[in-house]
Structure formats: C-alpha cells, structure tokens
Short mmCIF file of C-alpha atoms and ligand atoms in Angstrom, two decimals:
data_model
loop_
_atom_site.label_atom_id
_atom_site.label_comp_id
_atom_site.label_asym_id
_atom_site.label_seq_id
_atom_site.Cartn_x
_atom_site.Cartn_y
_atom_site.Cartn_z
CA MET A 1386 117.35 65.20 96.27
CA LYS A 1387 113.78 66.69 95.91
CA HIS A 1388 112.75 68.61 92.72
CA LYS A 1389 112.23 72.25 93.78
CA ILE A 1390 109.40 73.41 91.57
CA ILE A 1391 107.51 76.53 90.75
CA ILE A 1392 104.17 75.87 89.15
CA ASP A 1393 103.00 78.65 86.76
CA THR A 1394 99.29 78.02 86.80
CA ASP A 1395 95.69 79.24 86.02
CA PRO A 1396 93.72 77.11 88.62
CA GLY A 1397 91.59 75.54 87.20
CA ILE A 1398 90.54 71.95 88.02
CA ASP A 1399 93.32 69.97 86.38
CA ASP A 1400 95.71 72.62 87.70
CA THR A 1401 94.41 71.72 91.15
CA MET A 1402 95.06 68.03 90.47
CA ALA A 1403 98.68 69.00 89.57
CA ILE A 1404 99.11 71.14 92.68
CA ALA A 1405 97.70 68.38 94.90
CA TYR A 1406 100.16 65.92 93.23
CA ALA A 1407 103.16 68.24 93.76
CA ILE A 1408 102.21 68.68 97.46
CA ALA A 1409 101.65 64.83 97.99
CA HIS A 1410 104.68 63.60 96.12
CA PRO A 1411 107.65 62.87 98.43
CA ASP A 1412 110.20 63.80 95.75
CA ILE A 1413 108.80 67.30 95.16
CA GLU A 1414 109.34 70.43 97.15
CA LEU A 1415 106.77 73.06 96.00
CA VAL A 1416 108.52 76.42 96.18
CA ALA A 1417 105.78 78.69 94.74
CA LEU A 1418 102.72 79.05 92.60
CA THR A 1419 103.02 81.86 90.05
CA THR A 1420 99.59 82.76 88.57
CA ILE A 1421 98.46 83.54 85.07
CA PHE A 1422 95.16 84.36 83.30
CA GLY A 1423 93.69 81.51 81.22
CA ASN A 1424 90.99 79.18 82.61
CA VAL A 1425 90.07 82.12 84.86
CA SER A 1426 91.13 85.84 85.34
CA VAL A 1427 94.43 86.30 86.95
CA SER A 1428 92.59 87.74 90.01
CA ASP A 1429 90.68 84.48 90.40
CA ALA A 1430 93.78 82.37 89.64
CA THR A 1431 95.68 84.18 92.47
CA ASP A 1432 92.81 83.91 94.84
CA ASN A 1433 92.44 80.21 94.00
CA ALA A 1434 96.15 79.58 94.42
CA LEU A 1435 96.11 81.14 97.93
CA LYS A 1436 92.98 79.23 98.94
CA LEU A 1437 94.30 75.91 97.67
CA LEU A 1438 97.59 76.33 99.55
CA HIS A 1439 95.56 77.21 102.69
CA PHE A 1440 93.42 74.13 102.18
CA PHE A 1441 96.45 71.90 101.79
CA GLY A 1442 98.19 73.57 104.71
CA HIS A 1443 101.26 74.38 102.49
CA PRO A 1444 103.66 77.38 102.94
CA ALA A 1445 104.57 77.89 99.20
CA GLU A 1446 104.63 81.55 98.08
CA VAL A 1447 102.26 82.96 95.55
CA ALA A 1448 103.21 85.58 92.87
CA ARG A 1449 100.55 87.21 90.78
CA GLY A 1450 101.20 87.16 87.04
CA GLU A 1451 100.05 88.73 83.80
CA GLU A 1452 96.44 89.53 83.14
CA ARG A 1453 96.51 89.55 79.42
CA PRO A 1454 98.49 88.13 76.45
CA LEU A 1455 101.61 89.93 74.96
CA THR A 1456 100.08 90.92 71.66
CA ILE A 1457 96.64 89.46 70.78
CA ALA A 1458 93.33 90.60 72.26
CA PRO A 1459 92.43 88.30 75.22
CA ASN A 1460 90.29 85.23 74.48
CA PRO A 1461 87.40 84.49 76.89
CA HIS A 1462 88.25 82.56 80.00
CA SER A 1463 87.10 78.96 80.38
CA TYR A 1464 84.67 79.15 83.30
CA PHE A 1465 82.38 76.83 81.35
CA VAL A 1466 85.07 74.13 81.70
CA HIS A 1467 86.21 74.80 85.22
CA GLY A 1468 83.15 76.22 86.96
CA PRO A 1469 82.00 79.68 88.04
CA ASN A 1470 85.11 80.18 90.28
CA GLY A 1471 87.55 77.93 88.38
CA LEU A 1472 87.39 75.22 91.09
CA GLY A 1473 84.18 73.52 89.99
CA GLY A 1474 82.12 75.84 92.18
CA ILE A 1475 83.72 74.45 95.41
CA GLU A 1476 83.98 77.46 97.80
CA LEU A 1477 87.24 77.06 99.77
CA PRO A 1478 87.84 79.15 102.86
CA ALA A 1479 89.84 82.34 102.28
CA SER A 1480 93.56 82.44 103.11
CA SER A 1481 95.03 85.13 105.43
CA ARG A 1482 98.12 85.25 103.27
CA THR A 1483 98.62 87.54 100.20
CA ALA A 1484 100.65 87.33 97.01
CA THR A 1485 104.26 88.59 96.98
CA ILE A 1486 105.03 92.15 96.04
CA GLN A 1487 107.01 90.88 93.01
CA SER A 1488 105.16 89.99 89.91
CA ALA A 1489 105.27 86.41 88.73
CA ALA A 1490 107.98 87.20 86.04
CA GLU A 1491 110.10 89.13 88.54
CA TYR A 1492 109.75 86.23 91.03
CA LEU A 1493 110.80 83.67 88.43
CA VAL A 1494 113.94 85.81 87.64
CA SER A 1495 114.81 86.42 91.32
CA LYS A 1496 114.24 82.87 92.51
CA THR A 1497 116.40 81.42 89.80
CA ARG A 1498 119.08 83.96 90.74
CA GLU A 1499 118.83 82.87 94.38
CA MET A 1500 118.88 79.15 93.57
CA PRO A 1501 120.71 78.79 90.19
CA GLY A 1502 120.45 75.38 88.59
CA GLU A 1503 117.92 74.19 91.17
CA ILE A 1504 114.50 75.29 90.03
CA ASP A 1505 112.15 73.36 87.64
CA ILE A 1506 109.43 75.64 86.26
CA CYS A 1507 106.33 73.74 85.47
CA ALA A 1508 104.10 75.92 83.31
CA VAL A 1509 100.57 74.72 82.99
CA GLY A 1510 98.76 77.82 81.69
CA PRO A 1511 99.40 80.43 78.93
CA LEU A 1512 103.21 81.20 78.71
CA THR A 1513 103.04 85.03 79.25
CA ASN A 1514 104.80 85.07 82.61
CA LEU A 1515 107.69 83.05 81.22
CA ALA A 1516 107.94 85.24 78.14
CA ARG A 1517 108.06 88.36 80.46
CA ALA A 1518 110.77 86.70 82.50
CA LEU A 1519 112.85 86.23 79.35
CA GLU A 1520 112.38 89.89 78.52
CA ILE A 1521 113.49 90.97 82.02
CA ASP A 1522 116.54 88.75 82.04
CA PRO A 1523 117.31 86.57 79.07
CA THR A 1524 120.08 84.74 81.10
CA ILE A 1525 117.26 82.99 83.10
CA VAL A 1526 117.67 80.22 80.44
CA GLU A 1527 121.05 79.33 81.99
CA ARG A 1528 119.76 79.24 85.57
CA VAL A 1529 116.56 77.03 85.43
CA LYS A 1530 117.07 73.33 85.92
CA SER A 1531 114.20 72.66 83.45
CA VAL A 1532 110.97 74.09 82.02
CA VAL A 1533 108.14 71.62 81.64
CA VAL A 1534 105.16 72.92 79.76
CA MET A 1535 101.56 71.56 79.31
CA GLY A 1536 100.45 72.83 75.98
CA GLY A 1537 99.95 72.30 72.26
CA SER A 1538 99.00 69.40 70.03
CA ILE A 1539 101.49 68.03 67.66
CA TYR A 1540 100.03 65.04 65.71
CA ARG A 1541 96.49 65.44 67.01
CA THR A 1542 93.77 68.05 66.72
CA GLY A 1543 93.47 70.96 69.23
CA ASN A 1544 90.75 71.66 71.83
CA VAL A 1545 89.98 75.27 70.91
CA SER A 1546 90.42 75.05 67.12
CA PRO A 1547 91.19 72.31 64.65
CA VAL A 1548 94.92 72.76 65.45
CA ALA A 1549 95.30 74.85 68.66
CA GLU A 1550 95.39 73.83 72.32
CA ALA A 1551 94.13 76.44 74.87
CA ASN A 1552 97.30 77.33 76.69
CA ILE A 1553 99.20 78.08 73.50
CA TRP A 1554 96.21 79.76 71.84
CA ASN A 1555 95.71 82.09 74.73
CA ASP A 1556 99.09 83.69 74.12
CA PRO A 1557 100.73 82.38 70.92
CA HIS A 1558 103.47 85.07 70.88
CA ALA A 1559 104.51 84.19 74.43
CA ALA A 1560 104.61 80.50 73.57
CA GLU A 1561 106.73 81.20 70.44
CA ALA A 1562 109.25 83.14 72.54
CA VAL A 1563 109.40 80.39 75.18
CA PHE A 1564 109.97 77.64 72.60
CA ALA A 1565 112.58 79.71 70.73
CA ALA A 1566 114.64 80.21 73.95
CA SER A 1567 117.57 77.86 74.67
CA TRP A 1568 116.44 76.58 78.05
CA PRO A 1569 116.08 72.75 78.69
CA LEU A 1570 112.40 72.51 77.85
CA VAL A 1571 109.97 69.52 77.83
CA LEU A 1572 106.50 69.74 76.25
CA ALA A 1573 103.54 67.66 77.38
CA PRO A 1574 101.09 68.21 74.50
CA MET A 1575 97.59 66.89 74.07
CA ASP A 1576 99.14 63.89 72.16
CA VAL A 1577 100.14 62.54 75.54
CA THR A 1578 97.66 64.15 78.00
CA THR A 1579 94.53 63.00 76.18
CA GLN A 1580 95.51 59.40 76.53
CA VAL A 1581 94.58 59.41 80.24
CA VAL A 1582 90.91 59.66 81.25
CA LEU A 1583 90.18 59.45 85.05
CA SER A 1584 86.74 57.94 85.61
CA PRO A 1585 84.10 58.87 88.30
CA GLU A 1586 84.90 55.55 89.97
CA PHE A 1587 88.61 56.49 90.12
CA PHE A 1588 87.70 59.59 92.10
CA LEU A 1589 85.34 57.78 94.43
CA ASP A 1590 88.15 55.38 95.33
CA LEU A 1591 90.54 58.36 95.70
CA GLN A 1592 88.09 60.08 98.07
CA ALA A 1593 87.84 56.86 100.17
CA ALA A 1594 91.61 56.56 100.34
CA ASN A 1595 92.29 60.19 101.12
CA PRO A 1596 89.18 61.81 102.58
CA ARG A 1597 90.76 65.27 102.54
CA SER A 1598 92.60 65.95 99.33
CA GLY A 1599 90.90 63.01 97.59
CA LYS A 1600 87.49 64.40 98.51
CA LEU A 1601 88.32 67.91 97.15
CA LEU A 1602 89.66 66.34 93.88
CA ALA A 1603 86.57 64.10 93.57
CA ASP A 1604 84.17 67.03 94.18
CA MET A 1605 85.91 69.15 91.60
CA ALA A 1606 86.19 66.33 89.13
CA ARG A 1607 82.41 65.97 89.09
CA TYR A 1608 82.13 69.40 87.48
CA TYR A 1609 85.02 68.79 85.06
CA THR A 1610 83.61 65.37 84.03
CA LYS A 1611 80.25 67.04 83.22
CA PHE A 1612 82.06 69.17 80.70
CA TYR A 1613 83.95 66.24 79.13
CA ARG A 1614 80.75 64.11 78.97
CA SER A 1615 78.77 66.83 77.20
CA HIS A 1616 81.55 68.06 74.93
CA SER A 1617 83.57 64.92 74.13
CA GLY A 1618 81.24 62.15 75.09
CA ILE A 1619 83.77 60.57 77.47
CA ASN A 1620 82.87 59.31 81.00
CA GLY A 1621 85.69 60.93 82.93
CA CYS A 1622 88.16 63.81 82.74
CA ILE A 1623 91.58 64.44 81.44
CA PRO A 1624 94.30 65.42 83.96
CA HIS A 1625 96.32 67.57 81.38
CA ASP A 1626 98.42 69.48 83.87
CA VAL A 1627 99.41 66.59 86.07
CA MET A 1628 100.92 64.86 83.01
CA ALA A 1629 103.47 67.66 82.63
CA LEU A 1630 104.40 67.76 86.31
CA ALA A 1631 104.72 63.93 86.55
CA TYR A 1632 107.56 64.06 83.91
CA LEU A 1633 109.73 65.36 86.70
CA THR A 1634 109.11 62.30 88.96
CA ILE A 1635 108.46 59.49 86.44
CA PRO A 1636 110.21 60.55 83.22
CA GLY A 1637 110.85 57.01 82.13
CA VAL A 1638 107.15 56.21 81.45
CA TYR A 1639 106.84 58.62 78.68
CA MET A 1640 107.78 57.99 75.01
CA GLN A 1641 109.79 61.12 74.16
CA LYS A 1642 111.05 62.71 70.94
CA ARG A 1643 113.55 65.53 70.57
CA GLY A 1644 112.94 68.38 68.15
CA ALA A 1645 112.25 72.05 67.44
CA ILE A 1646 108.90 73.57 68.41
CA ALA A 1647 107.39 76.66 66.75
CA VAL A 1648 103.96 78.34 67.11
CA VAL A 1649 101.71 79.94 64.47
CA THR A 1650 100.97 83.45 65.65
CA GLU A 1651 98.35 84.57 63.14
CA GLY A 1652 95.69 83.44 60.70
CA PRO A 1653 93.34 80.50 60.96
CA GLY A 1654 96.04 78.34 62.35
CA ILE A 1655 96.83 80.64 65.26
CA GLY A 1656 98.07 78.81 68.31
CA GLN A 1657 99.14 75.63 66.37
CA THR A 1658 102.36 74.07 67.62
CA ILE A 1659 104.55 72.69 64.90
CA PHE A 1660 107.18 70.07 65.83
CA GLN A 1661 110.17 69.20 63.65
CA PRO A 1662 112.09 66.11 64.96
CA THR A 1663 115.80 66.57 65.36
CA GLY A 1664 117.69 65.34 62.32
CA GLN A 1665 114.61 64.87 60.18
CA LEU A 1666 115.31 66.16 56.63
CA ALA A 1667 113.70 69.53 55.88
CA VAL A 1668 114.48 71.86 53.00
CA SER A 1669 114.10 74.88 55.35
CA THR A 1670 117.24 75.31 57.56
CA MET A 1671 115.38 77.18 60.28
CA TRP A 1672 114.41 74.04 62.12
CA GLY A 1673 117.96 72.85 62.78
CA GLU A 1674 118.89 76.30 63.93
CA ARG A 1675 116.16 76.60 66.56
CA SER A 1676 116.50 75.25 70.08
CA GLN A 1677 115.92 71.55 70.37
CA HIS A 1678 113.48 70.43 73.05
CA LEU A 1679 111.78 67.23 74.20
CA ALA A 1680 108.15 66.38 73.39
CA LEU A 1681 106.25 63.74 75.25
CA LEU A 1682 104.13 61.73 72.84
CA ASP A 1683 103.01 58.50 74.48
CA ILE A 1684 102.27 56.86 77.82
CA ASP A 1685 100.67 53.79 79.37
CA PRO A 1686 97.49 55.33 80.68
CA GLY A 1687 96.81 52.61 83.27
CA LEU A 1688 100.29 53.06 84.67
CA PHE A 1689 99.84 56.74 84.92
CA ALA A 1690 96.43 56.56 86.64
CA ALA A 1691 97.82 54.00 89.20
CA HIS A 1692 100.74 56.36 89.94
CA TYR A 1693 98.50 59.33 90.49
CA TYR A 1694 96.21 57.32 92.69
CA SER A 1695 98.94 55.98 94.88
CA THR A 1696 100.64 59.41 95.22
CA ILE A 1697 97.39 61.12 96.47
CA ALA A 1698 96.26 58.01 98.47
CA SER A 1699 99.53 57.81 100.39
CA GLU A 1700 99.82 61.52 101.18
CA ILE A 1701 100.70 62.30 104.73
CA THR A 1702 98.15 64.90 105.68
CA PRO A 1703 98.77 67.58 108.23
CA THR A 1704 96.92 67.08 111.48
CA GLU A 1705 95.23 70.48 111.43
CA THR A 1706 92.72 70.28 108.57
CA VAL A 1707 90.80 73.02 106.85
CA LEU A 1708 87.74 71.65 105.17
CA TYR A 1709 85.13 73.56 103.17
C1 BDR B 460 94.99 73.18 79.34
O1 BDR B 460 94.10 74.35 79.30
C2 BDR B 460 93.45 74.46 80.51
O2 BDR B 460 92.07 74.42 80.33
C3 BDR B 460 93.85 73.32 81.46
O3 BDR B 460 94.15 73.77 82.76
C4 BDR B 460 95.15 72.88 80.79
O4 BDR B 460 96.28 73.52 81.25
C5 BDR B 460 94.38 72.14 78.47
O5 BDR B 460 94.23 72.52 77.15
CA1 CA B 461 96.04 74.94 83.41
#
C-alpha cells in the first residue's frame, strides 16, 4: 500500500527536491502540501507550493499555514540560501488553483479525522503548524500514522548557531511541543542530512535522464550550490528535506537510535535539540518520562544519492507538460 503523505513545507530548494521525490516515487501518494514560513514568507511558500504542483501536474491540495512563530520574534527568512523567490530565481508559471479555506493546522486535524491511521506527516520546515494542530486537537497524536521531521542537530554543530539548525531555531517553542507529544515521530537531524552532498555532475546527469523534473532540479541546484560553495566550501548541495521523506520509503538504510528529544527555548543555546538515548543512565528522571522517538544518525551517502537519482530518473511524466 502507498504511503499517504502530507508535506509541511517552506519551499525552498531542498523542499522542492523532496516534493519532486514524493511525486516521482511509486510508493508515495502525495495528499497535500501544507505551507509554513521559514526559508521564505508563508505567502511565498504557498505561492511556490501551488506553482510546483502545477509544474508537476499534480492534484495535491495546498493549505496555507502560520506566518510567524508561536512565541519568539520572527527570524529573517533565508532568501540568501534559496534565491529571491525561494526557488533559486526560477520563475514558474502561476497556477489557477488556490489554497484551501482551512488553515494548515485545521487541515492536518481534519484530514487525520477523515483518514485515521493512514497519514504520514512529513514536516520539513519550522514546526508551528504541527504545534497549532496539537493545540486544536491533542488527540491528533493517536490518528497520524507517523510524523517525520527534518530538523535539529544532535552530535554535530548547527547551521544557524553553534548548536541550532534552522527549522528548530525558527520556532523552538513549537518544536519543543512537537517533540514532547506522544505521536510516533522520527527525526532526520543534520547528523544524517549533511552526510549527503549532491554534486553539479549529479544534477547534469539527472537533467539528461529526466529533462522535465530533472532540469528544474538542476536549475535550482545551481543557485543552492553557489550558497554551499561560498559558505561551506563544498562543491555541491545538501538535500536535507529529501532525507526525512526517504525514511518512509527506505527506512532500512538509516542507522537509527531511540530516545527523548527536547529543545532549548531561550538563551545562547536557543533552538538546540538535545537527545537522550532510551535507557541511557541520567540522574534527571525527566528524560525517561518524555515521549521516546527515533533519531536517524547515519547513512551510506552513495546509496542514498543513487536511490534519489533512480527515483527521479524513472519518473513517469504526464504527457501534458508545463515548462518555464
Ligand atoms: C532546513 O532549513 C531549510 O533551509 C531547509 O529547507 C531545510 O528544511 C535545513 O536546515
Ligand atoms: Ca525546508
């Protein structure tokens, strides 16, 4: 049976890589994109989500999400990473469709009521929509099949501070609420995502193999790679958000550890994710009492890149194509 997924997203270049993967993968049925501020404003995220679905010729619904974090003042968006429109400056044609009347949080609540036990929520932006959904209806934790999150850094440094990763840092209070909740949650932190670097040659090959989606991804990756080259000195880009999604389809390729996850919500460590492995001795009793989740910590990067390539390369494209 296919995984029915909702991607909670701030597109975003690696978000687009994840959306393309979900659409191309034969074992995934993309139900909806719920949008969130983060890489871009929520208006741009919603606009980008609609344009991407139009480009891919996909009927998934779009629900617009929160425009600011629960408690902290908003951090600046990351247009410098993802380009002036969040899509590496690629101007996609407008969609004739609009977002649903329901907010993203309301959509998550109602969709999981309609399809209890069937929906995987894959959250690849700040976790504000998920925290709001928990506020609206805490019993959502019993109705989701799983929640897979890209965010945090456990044993490595962060990408927005020495300890914080962007998605968690952009709304630490929401992330803390989401990790405290007792739903089946899997975290793909930077420990695992930064192991994979997709090179410019990888994208040239992908474009040759799939001149439609592959070309879009290659064009966008050029902008993203410029950022990585200048900021991290690497010749390629990191597909963070795809790594969370792929847990649903190829869970066996990740080294996983169970444990409790908490978030620092103030001070110089704001946005840090703290992980306490299940059963590891701690004087404080709070860790054993918290929800126990799964963290993905290791992967074979070559195997992952080959899987992403073959998924996009073997996509069956609709005959009517919209190019840009
Ligand atoms: C995460 O933050 C965003 O820039 C990316 O889309 C990804 O979700 C990486 O820190
Ligand atoms: Ca993202």
